[in-house]
CSV table of C-alpha atoms in Angstrom, one decimal:
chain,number,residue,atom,x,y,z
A,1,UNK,CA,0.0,0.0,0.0
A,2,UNK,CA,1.6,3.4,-0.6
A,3,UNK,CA,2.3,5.8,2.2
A,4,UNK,CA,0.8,9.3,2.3
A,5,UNK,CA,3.8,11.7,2.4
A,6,UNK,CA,3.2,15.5,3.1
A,7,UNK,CA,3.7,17.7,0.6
A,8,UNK,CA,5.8,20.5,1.3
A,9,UNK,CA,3.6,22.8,-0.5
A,10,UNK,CA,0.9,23.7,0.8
A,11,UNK,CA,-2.3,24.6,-1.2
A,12,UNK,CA,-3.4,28.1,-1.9
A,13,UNK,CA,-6.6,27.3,-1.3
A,14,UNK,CA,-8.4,28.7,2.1
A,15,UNK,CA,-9.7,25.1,3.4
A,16,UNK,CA,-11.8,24.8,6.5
A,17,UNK,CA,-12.3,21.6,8.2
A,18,UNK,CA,-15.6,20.5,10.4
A,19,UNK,CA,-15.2,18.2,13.1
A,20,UNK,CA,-18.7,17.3,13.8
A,21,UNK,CA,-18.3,16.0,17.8
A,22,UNK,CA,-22.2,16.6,18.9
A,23,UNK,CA,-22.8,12.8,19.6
A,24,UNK,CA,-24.7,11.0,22.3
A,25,UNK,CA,-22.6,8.2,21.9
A,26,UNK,CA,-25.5,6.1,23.4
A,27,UNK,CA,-23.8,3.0,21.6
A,28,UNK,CA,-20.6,3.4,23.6
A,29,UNK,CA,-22.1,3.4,26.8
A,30,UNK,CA,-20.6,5.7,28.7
A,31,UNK,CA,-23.1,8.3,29.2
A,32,UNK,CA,-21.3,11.3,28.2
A,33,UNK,CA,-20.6,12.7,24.9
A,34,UNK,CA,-18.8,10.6,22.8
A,35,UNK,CA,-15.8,13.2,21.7
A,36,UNK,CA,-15.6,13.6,25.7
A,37,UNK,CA,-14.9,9.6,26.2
A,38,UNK,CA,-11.1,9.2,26.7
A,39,UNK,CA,-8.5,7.4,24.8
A,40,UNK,CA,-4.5,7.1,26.9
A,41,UNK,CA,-5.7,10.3,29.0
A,42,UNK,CA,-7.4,12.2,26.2
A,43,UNK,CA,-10.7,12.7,24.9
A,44,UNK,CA,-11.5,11.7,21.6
A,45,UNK,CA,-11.7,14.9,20.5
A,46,UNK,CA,-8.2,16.0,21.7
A,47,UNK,CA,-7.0,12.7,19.4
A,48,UNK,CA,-8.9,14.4,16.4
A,49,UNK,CA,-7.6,18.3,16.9
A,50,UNK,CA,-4.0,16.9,17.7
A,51,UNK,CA,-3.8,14.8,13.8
A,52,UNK,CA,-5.4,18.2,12.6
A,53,UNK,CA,-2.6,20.5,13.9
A,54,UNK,CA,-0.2,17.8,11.8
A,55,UNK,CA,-1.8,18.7,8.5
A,56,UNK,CA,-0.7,22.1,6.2
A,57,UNK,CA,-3.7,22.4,4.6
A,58,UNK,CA,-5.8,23.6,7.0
A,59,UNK,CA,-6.6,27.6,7.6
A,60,UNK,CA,-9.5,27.3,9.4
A,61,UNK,CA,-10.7,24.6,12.4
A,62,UNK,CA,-14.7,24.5,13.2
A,63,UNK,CA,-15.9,22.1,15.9
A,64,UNK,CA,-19.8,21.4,16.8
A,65,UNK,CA,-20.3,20.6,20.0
A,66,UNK,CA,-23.7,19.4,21.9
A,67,UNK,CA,-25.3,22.8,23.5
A,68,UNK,CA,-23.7,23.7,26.5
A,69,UNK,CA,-21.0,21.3,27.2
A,70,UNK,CA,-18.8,23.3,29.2
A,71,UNK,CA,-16.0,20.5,29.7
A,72,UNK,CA,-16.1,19.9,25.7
A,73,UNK,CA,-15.5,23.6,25.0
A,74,UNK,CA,-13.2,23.6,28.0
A,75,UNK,CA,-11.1,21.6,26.0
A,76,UNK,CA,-11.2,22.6,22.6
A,77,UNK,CA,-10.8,26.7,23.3
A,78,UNK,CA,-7.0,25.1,25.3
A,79,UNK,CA,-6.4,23.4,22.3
A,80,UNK,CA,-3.6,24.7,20.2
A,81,UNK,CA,-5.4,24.5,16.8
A,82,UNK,CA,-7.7,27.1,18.5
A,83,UNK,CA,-11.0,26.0,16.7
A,84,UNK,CA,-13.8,28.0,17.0
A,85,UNK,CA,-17.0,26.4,18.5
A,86,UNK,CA,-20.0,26.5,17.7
A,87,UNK,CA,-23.2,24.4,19.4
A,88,UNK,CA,-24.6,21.3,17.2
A,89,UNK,CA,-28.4,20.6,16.5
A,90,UNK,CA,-30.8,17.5,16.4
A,91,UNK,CA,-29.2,15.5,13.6
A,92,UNK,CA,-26.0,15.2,12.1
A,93,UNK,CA,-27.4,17.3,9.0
A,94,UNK,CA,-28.3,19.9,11.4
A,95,UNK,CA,-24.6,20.1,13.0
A,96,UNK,CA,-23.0,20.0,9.7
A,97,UNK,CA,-25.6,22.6,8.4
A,98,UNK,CA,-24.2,24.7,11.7
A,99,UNK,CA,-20.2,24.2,10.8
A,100,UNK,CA,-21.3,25.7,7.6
A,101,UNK,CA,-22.7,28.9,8.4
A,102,UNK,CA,-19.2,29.7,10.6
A,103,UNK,CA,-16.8,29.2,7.1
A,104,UNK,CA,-15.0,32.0,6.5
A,105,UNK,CA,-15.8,34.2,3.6
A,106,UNK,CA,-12.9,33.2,1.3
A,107,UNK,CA,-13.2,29.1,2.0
A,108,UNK,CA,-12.9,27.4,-0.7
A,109,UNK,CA,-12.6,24.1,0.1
A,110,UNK,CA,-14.5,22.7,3.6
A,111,UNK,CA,-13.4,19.4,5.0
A,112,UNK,CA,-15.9,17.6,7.2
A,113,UNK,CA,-14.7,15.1,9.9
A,114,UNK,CA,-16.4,13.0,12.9
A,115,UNK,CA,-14.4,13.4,15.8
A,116,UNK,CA,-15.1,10.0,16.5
A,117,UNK,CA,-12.4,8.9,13.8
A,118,UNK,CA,-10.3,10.6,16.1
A,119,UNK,CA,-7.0,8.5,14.4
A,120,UNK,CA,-7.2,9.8,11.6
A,121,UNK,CA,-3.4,10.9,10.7
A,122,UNK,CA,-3.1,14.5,9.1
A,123,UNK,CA,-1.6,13.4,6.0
A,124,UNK,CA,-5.1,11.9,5.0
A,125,UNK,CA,-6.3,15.3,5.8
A,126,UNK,CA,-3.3,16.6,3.5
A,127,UNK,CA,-4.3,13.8,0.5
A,128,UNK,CA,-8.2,15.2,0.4
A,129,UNK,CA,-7.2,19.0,0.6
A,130,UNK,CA,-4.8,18.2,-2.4
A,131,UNK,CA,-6.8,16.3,-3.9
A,132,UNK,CA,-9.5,19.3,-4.2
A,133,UNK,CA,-7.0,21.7,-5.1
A,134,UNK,CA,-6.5,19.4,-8.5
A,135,UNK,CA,-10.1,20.3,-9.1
A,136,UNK,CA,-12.4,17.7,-7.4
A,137,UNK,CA,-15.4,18.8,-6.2
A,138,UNK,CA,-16.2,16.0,-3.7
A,139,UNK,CA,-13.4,13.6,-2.3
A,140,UNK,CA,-13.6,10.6,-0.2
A,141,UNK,CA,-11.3,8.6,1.6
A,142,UNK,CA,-12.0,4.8,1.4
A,143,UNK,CA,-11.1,0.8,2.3
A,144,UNK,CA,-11.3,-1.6,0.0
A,145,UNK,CA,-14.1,-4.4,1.6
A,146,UNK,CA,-13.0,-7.3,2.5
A,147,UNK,CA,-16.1,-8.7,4.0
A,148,UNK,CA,-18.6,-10.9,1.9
A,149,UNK,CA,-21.4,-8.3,2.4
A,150,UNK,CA,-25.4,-9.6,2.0
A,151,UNK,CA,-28.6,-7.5,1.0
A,152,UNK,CA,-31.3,-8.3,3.4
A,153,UNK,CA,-35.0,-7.4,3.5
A,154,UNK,CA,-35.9,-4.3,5.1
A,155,UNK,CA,-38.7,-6.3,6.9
A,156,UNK,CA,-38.3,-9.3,8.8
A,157,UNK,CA,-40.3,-12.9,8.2
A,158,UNK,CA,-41.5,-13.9,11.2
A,159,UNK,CA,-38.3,-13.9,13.2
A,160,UNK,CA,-35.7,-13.6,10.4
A,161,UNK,CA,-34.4,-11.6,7.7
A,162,UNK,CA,-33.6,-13.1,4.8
A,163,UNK,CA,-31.1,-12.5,2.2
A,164,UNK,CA,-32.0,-10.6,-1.3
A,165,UNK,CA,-28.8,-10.7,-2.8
A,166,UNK,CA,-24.5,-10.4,-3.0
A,167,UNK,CA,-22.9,-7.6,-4.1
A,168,UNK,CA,-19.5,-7.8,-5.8
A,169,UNK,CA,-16.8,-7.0,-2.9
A,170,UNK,CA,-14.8,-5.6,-5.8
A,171,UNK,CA,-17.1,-2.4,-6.3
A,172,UNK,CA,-17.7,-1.6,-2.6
A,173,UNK,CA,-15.5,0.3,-0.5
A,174,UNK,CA,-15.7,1.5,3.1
A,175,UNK,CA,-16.0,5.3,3.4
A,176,UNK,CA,-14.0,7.4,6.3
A,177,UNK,CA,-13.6,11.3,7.1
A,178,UNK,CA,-12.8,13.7,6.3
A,179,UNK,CA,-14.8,14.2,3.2
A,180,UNK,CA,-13.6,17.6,1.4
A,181,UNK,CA,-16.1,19.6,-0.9
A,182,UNK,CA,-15.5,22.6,-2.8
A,183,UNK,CA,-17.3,24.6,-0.3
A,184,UNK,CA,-20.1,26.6,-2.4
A,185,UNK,CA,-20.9,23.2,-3.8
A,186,UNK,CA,-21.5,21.6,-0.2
A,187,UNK,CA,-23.4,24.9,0.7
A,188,UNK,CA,-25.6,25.1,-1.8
A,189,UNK,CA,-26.3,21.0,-1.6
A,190,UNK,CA,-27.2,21.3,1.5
A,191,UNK,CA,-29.4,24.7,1.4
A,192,UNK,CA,-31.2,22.5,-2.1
A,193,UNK,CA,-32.0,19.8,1.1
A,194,UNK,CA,-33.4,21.7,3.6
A,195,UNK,CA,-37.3,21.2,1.6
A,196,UNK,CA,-37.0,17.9,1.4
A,197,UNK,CA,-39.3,14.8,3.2
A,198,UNK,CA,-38.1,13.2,6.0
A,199,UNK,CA,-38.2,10.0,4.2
A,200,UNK,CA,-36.0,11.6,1.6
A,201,UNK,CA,-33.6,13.1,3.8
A,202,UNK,CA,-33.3,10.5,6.2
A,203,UNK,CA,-31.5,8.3,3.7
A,204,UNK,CA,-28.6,10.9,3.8
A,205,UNK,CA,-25.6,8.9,5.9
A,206,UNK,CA,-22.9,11.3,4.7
A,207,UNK,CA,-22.3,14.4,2.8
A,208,UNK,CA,-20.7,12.6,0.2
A,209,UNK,CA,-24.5,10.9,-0.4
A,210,UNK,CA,-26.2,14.2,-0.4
A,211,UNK,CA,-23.9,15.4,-3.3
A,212,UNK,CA,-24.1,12.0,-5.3
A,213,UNK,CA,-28.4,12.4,-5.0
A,214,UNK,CA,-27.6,15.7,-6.6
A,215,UNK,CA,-25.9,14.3,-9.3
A,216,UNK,CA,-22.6,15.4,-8.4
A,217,UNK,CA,-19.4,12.9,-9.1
A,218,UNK,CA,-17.6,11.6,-5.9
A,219,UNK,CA,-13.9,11.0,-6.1
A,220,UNK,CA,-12.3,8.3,-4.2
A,221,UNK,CA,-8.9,8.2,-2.6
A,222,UNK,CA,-6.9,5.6,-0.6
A,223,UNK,CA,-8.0,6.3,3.4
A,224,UNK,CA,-6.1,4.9,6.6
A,225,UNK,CA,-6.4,1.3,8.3
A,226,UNK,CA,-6.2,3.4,11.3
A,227,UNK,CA,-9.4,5.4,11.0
A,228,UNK,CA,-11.8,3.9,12.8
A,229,UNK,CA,-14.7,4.8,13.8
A,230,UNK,CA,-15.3,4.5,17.6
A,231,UNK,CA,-18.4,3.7,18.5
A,232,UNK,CA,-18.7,0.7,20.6
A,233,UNK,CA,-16.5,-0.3,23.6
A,234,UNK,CA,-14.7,-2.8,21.6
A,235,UNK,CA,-13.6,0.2,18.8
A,236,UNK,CA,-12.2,1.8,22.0
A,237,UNK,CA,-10.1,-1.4,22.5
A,238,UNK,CA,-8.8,-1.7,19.3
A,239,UNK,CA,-7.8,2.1,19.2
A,240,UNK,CA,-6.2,1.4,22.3
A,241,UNK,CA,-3.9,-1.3,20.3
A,242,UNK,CA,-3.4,1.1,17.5
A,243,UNK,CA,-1.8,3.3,20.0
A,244,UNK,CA,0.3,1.2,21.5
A,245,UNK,CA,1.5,0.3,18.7
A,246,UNK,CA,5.4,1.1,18.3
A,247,UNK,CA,5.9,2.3,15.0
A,248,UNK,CA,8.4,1.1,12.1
A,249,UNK,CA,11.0,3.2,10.2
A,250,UNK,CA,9.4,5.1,7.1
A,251,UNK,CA,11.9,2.9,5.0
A,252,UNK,CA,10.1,-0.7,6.2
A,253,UNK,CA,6.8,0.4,5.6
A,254,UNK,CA,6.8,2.4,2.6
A,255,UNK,CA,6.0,0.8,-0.5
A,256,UNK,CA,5.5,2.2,-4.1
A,257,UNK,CA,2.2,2.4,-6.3
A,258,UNK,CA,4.0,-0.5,-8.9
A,259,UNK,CA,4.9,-2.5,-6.0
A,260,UNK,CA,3.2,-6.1,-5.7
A,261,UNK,CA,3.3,-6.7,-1.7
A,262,UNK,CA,2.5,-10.4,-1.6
A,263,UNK,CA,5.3,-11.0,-4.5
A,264,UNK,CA,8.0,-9.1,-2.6
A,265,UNK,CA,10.1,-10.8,0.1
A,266,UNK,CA,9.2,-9.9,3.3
A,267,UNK,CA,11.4,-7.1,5.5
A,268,UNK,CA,12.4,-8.4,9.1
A,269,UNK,CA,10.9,-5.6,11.5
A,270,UNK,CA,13.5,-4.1,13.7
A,271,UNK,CA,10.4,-3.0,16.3
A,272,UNK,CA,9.4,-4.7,19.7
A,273,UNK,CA,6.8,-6.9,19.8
A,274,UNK,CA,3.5,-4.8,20.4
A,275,UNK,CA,2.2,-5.1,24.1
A,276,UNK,CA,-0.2,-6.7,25.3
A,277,UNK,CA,-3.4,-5.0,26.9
A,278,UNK,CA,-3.8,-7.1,30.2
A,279,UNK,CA,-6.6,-6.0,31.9
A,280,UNK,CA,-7.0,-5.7,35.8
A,281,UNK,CA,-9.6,-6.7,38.1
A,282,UNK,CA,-10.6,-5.2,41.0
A,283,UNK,CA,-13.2,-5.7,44.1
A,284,UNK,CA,-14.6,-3.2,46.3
A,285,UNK,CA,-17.4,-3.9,49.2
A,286,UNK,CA,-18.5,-1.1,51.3
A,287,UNK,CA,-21.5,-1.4,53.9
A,288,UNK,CA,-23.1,1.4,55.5
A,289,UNK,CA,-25.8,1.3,58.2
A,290,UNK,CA,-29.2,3.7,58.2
A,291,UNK,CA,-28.5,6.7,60.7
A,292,UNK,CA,-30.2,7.0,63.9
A,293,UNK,CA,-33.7,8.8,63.4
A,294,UNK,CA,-32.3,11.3,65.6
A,295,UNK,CA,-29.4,12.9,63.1
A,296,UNK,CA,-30.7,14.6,59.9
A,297,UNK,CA,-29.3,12.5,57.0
A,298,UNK,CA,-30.8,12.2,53.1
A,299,UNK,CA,-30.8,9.4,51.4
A,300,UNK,CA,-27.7,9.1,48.5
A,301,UNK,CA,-27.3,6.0,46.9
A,302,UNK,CA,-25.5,5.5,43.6
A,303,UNK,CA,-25.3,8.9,43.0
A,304,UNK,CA,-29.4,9.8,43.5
A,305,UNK,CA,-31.9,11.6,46.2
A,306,UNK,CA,-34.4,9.2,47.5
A,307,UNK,CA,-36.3,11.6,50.0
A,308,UNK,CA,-38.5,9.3,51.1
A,309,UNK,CA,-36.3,6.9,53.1
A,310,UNK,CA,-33.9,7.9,55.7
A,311,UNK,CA,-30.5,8.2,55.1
A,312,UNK,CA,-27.3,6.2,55.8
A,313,UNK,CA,-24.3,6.6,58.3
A,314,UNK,CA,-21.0,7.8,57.4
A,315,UNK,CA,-18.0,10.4,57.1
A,316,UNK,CA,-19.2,11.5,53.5
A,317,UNK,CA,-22.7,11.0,52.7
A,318,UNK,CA,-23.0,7.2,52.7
A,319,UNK,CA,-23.3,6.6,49.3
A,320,UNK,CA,-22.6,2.7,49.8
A,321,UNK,CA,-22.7,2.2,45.3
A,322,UNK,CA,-20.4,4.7,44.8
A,323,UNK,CA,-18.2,3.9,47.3
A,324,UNK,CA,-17.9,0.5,46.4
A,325,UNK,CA,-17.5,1.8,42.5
A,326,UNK,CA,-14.1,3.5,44.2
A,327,UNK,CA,-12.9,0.9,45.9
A,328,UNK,CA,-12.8,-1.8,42.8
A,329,UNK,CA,-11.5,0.9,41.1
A,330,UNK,CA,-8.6,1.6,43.3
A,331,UNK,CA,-8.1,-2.3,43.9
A,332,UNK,CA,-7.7,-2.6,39.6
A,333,UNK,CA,-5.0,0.0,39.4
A,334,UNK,CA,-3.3,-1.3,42.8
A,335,UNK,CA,-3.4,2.7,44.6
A,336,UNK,CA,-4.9,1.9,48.2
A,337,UNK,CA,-8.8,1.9,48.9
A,338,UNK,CA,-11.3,4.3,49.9
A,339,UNK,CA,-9.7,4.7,53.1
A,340,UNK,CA,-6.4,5.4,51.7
A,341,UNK,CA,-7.6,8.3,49.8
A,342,UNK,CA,-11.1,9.9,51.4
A,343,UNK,CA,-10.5,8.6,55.0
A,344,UNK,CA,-12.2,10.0,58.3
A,345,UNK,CA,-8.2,11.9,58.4
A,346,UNK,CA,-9.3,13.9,55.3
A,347,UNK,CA,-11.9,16.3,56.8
A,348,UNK,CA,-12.1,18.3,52.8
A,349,UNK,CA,-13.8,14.6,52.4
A,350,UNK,CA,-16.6,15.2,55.0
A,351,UNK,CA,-19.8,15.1,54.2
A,352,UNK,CA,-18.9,14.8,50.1
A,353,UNK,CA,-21.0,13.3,48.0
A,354,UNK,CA,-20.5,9.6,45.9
A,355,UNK,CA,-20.7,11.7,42.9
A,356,UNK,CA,-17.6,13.9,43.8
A,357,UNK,CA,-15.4,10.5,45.2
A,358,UNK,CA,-16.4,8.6,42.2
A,359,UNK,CA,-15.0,11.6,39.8
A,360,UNK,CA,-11.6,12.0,42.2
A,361,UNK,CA,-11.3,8.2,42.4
A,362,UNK,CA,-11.2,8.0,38.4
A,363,UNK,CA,-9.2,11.0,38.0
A,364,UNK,CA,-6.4,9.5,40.2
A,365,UNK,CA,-6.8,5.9,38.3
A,366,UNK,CA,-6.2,7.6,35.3
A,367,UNK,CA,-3.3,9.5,36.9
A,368,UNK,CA,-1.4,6.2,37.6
A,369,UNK,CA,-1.5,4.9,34.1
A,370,UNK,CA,-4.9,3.6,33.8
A,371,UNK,CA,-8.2,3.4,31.6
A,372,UNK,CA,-11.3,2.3,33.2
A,373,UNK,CA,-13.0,-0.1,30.8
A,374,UNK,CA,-16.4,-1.0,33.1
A,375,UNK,CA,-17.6,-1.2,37.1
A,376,UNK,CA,-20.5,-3.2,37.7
A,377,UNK,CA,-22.7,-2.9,41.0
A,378,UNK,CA,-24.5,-4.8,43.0
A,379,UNK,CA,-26.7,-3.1,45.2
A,380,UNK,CA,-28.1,-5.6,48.8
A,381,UNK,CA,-31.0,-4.1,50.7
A,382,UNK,CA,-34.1,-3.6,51.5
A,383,UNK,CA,-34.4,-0.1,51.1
A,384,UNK,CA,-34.5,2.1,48.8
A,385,UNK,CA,-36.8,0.6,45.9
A,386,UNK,CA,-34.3,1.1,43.8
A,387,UNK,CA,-35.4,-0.9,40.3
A,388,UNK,CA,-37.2,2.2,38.7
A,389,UNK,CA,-34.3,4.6,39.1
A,390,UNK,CA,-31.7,1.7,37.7
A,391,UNK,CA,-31.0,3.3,34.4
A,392,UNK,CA,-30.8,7.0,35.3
A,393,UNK,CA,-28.6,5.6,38.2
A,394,UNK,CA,-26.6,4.1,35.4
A,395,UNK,CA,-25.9,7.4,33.5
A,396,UNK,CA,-25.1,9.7,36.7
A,397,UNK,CA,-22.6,7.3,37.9
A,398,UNK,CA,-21.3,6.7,34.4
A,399,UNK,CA,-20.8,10.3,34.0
A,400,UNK,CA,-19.2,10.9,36.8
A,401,UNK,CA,-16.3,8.5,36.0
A,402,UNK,CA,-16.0,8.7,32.0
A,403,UNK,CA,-16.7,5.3,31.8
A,404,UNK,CA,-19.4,2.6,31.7
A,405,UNK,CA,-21.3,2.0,35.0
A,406,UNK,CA,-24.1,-0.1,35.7
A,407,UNK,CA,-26.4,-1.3,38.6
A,408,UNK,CA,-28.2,-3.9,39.6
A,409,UNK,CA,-30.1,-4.5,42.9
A,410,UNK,CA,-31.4,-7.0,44.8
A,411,UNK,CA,-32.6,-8.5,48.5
A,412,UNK,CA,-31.0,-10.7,51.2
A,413,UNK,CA,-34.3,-12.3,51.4
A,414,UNK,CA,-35.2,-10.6,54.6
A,415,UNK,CA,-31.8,-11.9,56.2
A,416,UNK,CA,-29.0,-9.4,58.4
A,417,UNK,CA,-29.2,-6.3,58.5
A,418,UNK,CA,-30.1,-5.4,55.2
A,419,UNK,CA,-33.4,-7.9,55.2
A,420,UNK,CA,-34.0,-6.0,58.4
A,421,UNK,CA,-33.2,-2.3,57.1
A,422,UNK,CA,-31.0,-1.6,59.5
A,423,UNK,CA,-28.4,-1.1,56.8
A,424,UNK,CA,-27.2,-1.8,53.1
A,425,UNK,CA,-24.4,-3.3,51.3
A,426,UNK,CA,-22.9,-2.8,47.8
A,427,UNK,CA,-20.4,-5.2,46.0
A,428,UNK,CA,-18.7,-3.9,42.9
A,429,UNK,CA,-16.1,-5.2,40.4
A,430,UNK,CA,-13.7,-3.2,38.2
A,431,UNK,CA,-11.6,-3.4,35.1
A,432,UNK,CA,-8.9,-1.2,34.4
A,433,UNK,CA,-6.4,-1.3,31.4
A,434,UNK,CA,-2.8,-0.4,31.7
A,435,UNK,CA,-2.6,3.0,29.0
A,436,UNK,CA,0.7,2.7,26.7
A,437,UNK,CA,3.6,5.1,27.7
């Protein structure tokens, strides 16, 4: 496969490029916005604007972000490719449509990017601005297939779908960002959308589609193995592995257009041996009693209010689930326990809610080297009724540690002190992943 090497020149075109970053990421799990979810210490966002700042074809950077994320715009205004922000809307359309309208007056070429192919590497950036500057109006960066892919019904029969038909592998390709438009071209497509259905427009999976319904031609180019797009927790694995990749000398891995790979003896790499991601497991337990009726305590468990029950003993605010989320997390990376880092000796700690020590205690995971893949929960006691709050417990907890959380509850069958209600207990388990130095 040939290498893209950076020209030296760059174009005298003004290009702009979009990173559109105003996802849900409800597919990754993490409950938080997916350009927030972080990669070896960094948001994925961070990952996308650093392989910007490598390219020299870009005059202009535009991120959308979802309305009022303060920690994404944080972020991005630090950044050195000093993008300027702007807020995203319902749709993807709607976000792009947004990145438009901030273009500067003399772009001529707009690239448009999803943060979420956050390793993308600046010289495919490069190879799509160039590319337009030779006079393409649209340009995509592609993969050749290499999956037998099947057409299937759009309805099911009875339980199944069934399959319509094979389409040759050798005409399909797998599209990636950025896709670079002369910008007046993309403008105007998308204002010549705006009265259409929502049937019609709701075919629209890219930009590059919206031109092609107009009638406009598409021109491909060879895209990057490593731009994948994240978007479920197995992605963030494999970009993991990417990273830790160590890489080889431009002269082992460069090959020429007329070269035939498989024909060519094979080079002897000089590298290391990639490492190995070896997760870690840890367990945390914390038990908490309910407070004497006589001392004013709330109810906090797992990061919720529950004012109808009365709350639980302790130095912070008894939050048993999120203390027991600490503790496996703090057990996985090997850095003490709860006690070690809130104790009774720490009186900033007293009377702090789960929330804030869940937040600290995944801060100072990630501080010693680690990614949190998942914590699980599970909650013992007979109060609070906990099953109808499960999922929104989920997403504050989850957003509190930038990573997946869940909870599950359950009884002691009227047994102890938590069949009693005298008091509740939460197990939890945690896997952490060493983050490549």
């Amino acid at each position: 496969m040939k290498e893209y090497v950076r020209s030296s020149n760059k174009s005298l075109r003004h290009t702009a490029v979009i990173v559109v970053a105003a996802g849900a990421g409800t597919r990754l799990g993490y409950g938080i916005p997916k350009a927030l979810v972080q990669l070896n210490g960094r948001s994925l966002l961070e990952h996308a604007l650093d392989n910007i700042a490598e390219s020299s074809n870009i005059d202009q950077v535009i991120v959308v972000l979802p309305p009022d994320d303060t920690e994404l715009t944080r972020r991005c205004k630090a950044h050195r490719v000093n993008p300027h922000i702007v807020d995203g809307g319902a749709t993807r359309n709607d976000s792009v449509q947004a990145g438009l309208s901030c273009l500067a007056p003399q772009t001529q070429a707009v690239l448009i990017h999803d943060a979420a192919r956050c390793l993308t590497p600046g010289t495919v950036f490069d190879a799509v601005a160039q590319t337009l500057a030779s006079g393409a109006k649209a340009v995509i960066p592609v993969l050749p297939v290499i999956d037998t892919i099947k057409s299937v019904a759009r309805e099911p029969i009875g339980d199944y779908f069934y399959v319509n038909g094979t389409p040759a592998r050798e005409s399909l390709r797998a599209v990636q960002t950025p896709q670079g438009f002369h910008a007046p071209t993309l403008i105007s497509a998308h204002e010549q959308a705006t009265g259409w259905d929502a049937e019609r427009a709701g075919r629209i999976t890219d930009d590059a589609m919206l031109l092609e319904m107009l009638g406009e031609r598409v021109t491909t180019i060879r895209g990057c193995d490593e731009a994948l797009k994240i978007t479920t927790p197995m992605d963030l694995i494999i970009a993991q592995a990417i990273l830790a990749q160590t890489p080889m000398s431009q002269s082992e891995t460069e090959t020429t257009e007329h070269e035939d790979f498989m024909s060519q003896p094979q080079k002897q790499s000089n590298t290391a041996a990639s490492p190995v991601l070896i997760p870690r497991i840890g367990i945390g337990i914390d038990i908490h009693a309910v407070a004497d009726r006589s001392e004013p305590r709330e109810m906090w468990l797992a990061g919720l209010h529950f004012p109808e029950d009365h709350g639980l003993s302790g130095h912070s605010d008894g939050d048993a689930v999120a203390h027991a989320a600490c503790d496996a997390l703090f057990s996985a990376a090997g850095i003490g326990d709860l006690g070690t880092h809130f104790g009774t000796d720490r009186p900033e700690y007293a009377g702090a809610s789960g929330i804030t020590l869940l937040a600290e205690a995944a801060r100072l995971v990630r501080a010693a080297g680690f990614e949190i893949g998942n914590v699980a929960v599970q909650f013992v006691g007979r109060r609070p009724k906990f099953a109808a709050r499960r999922l929104e417990a989920d997403a504050v907890l989850s957003k509190a540690a930038g990573a997946p959380i869940t909870v599950t509850a359950t009884t002691s069958d009227g047994l102890g002190y938590e069949g009693t209600g005298d008091g509740v207990t939460a197990y939890a388990t945690a896997l952490v992943y060493s983050v490549a130095k």
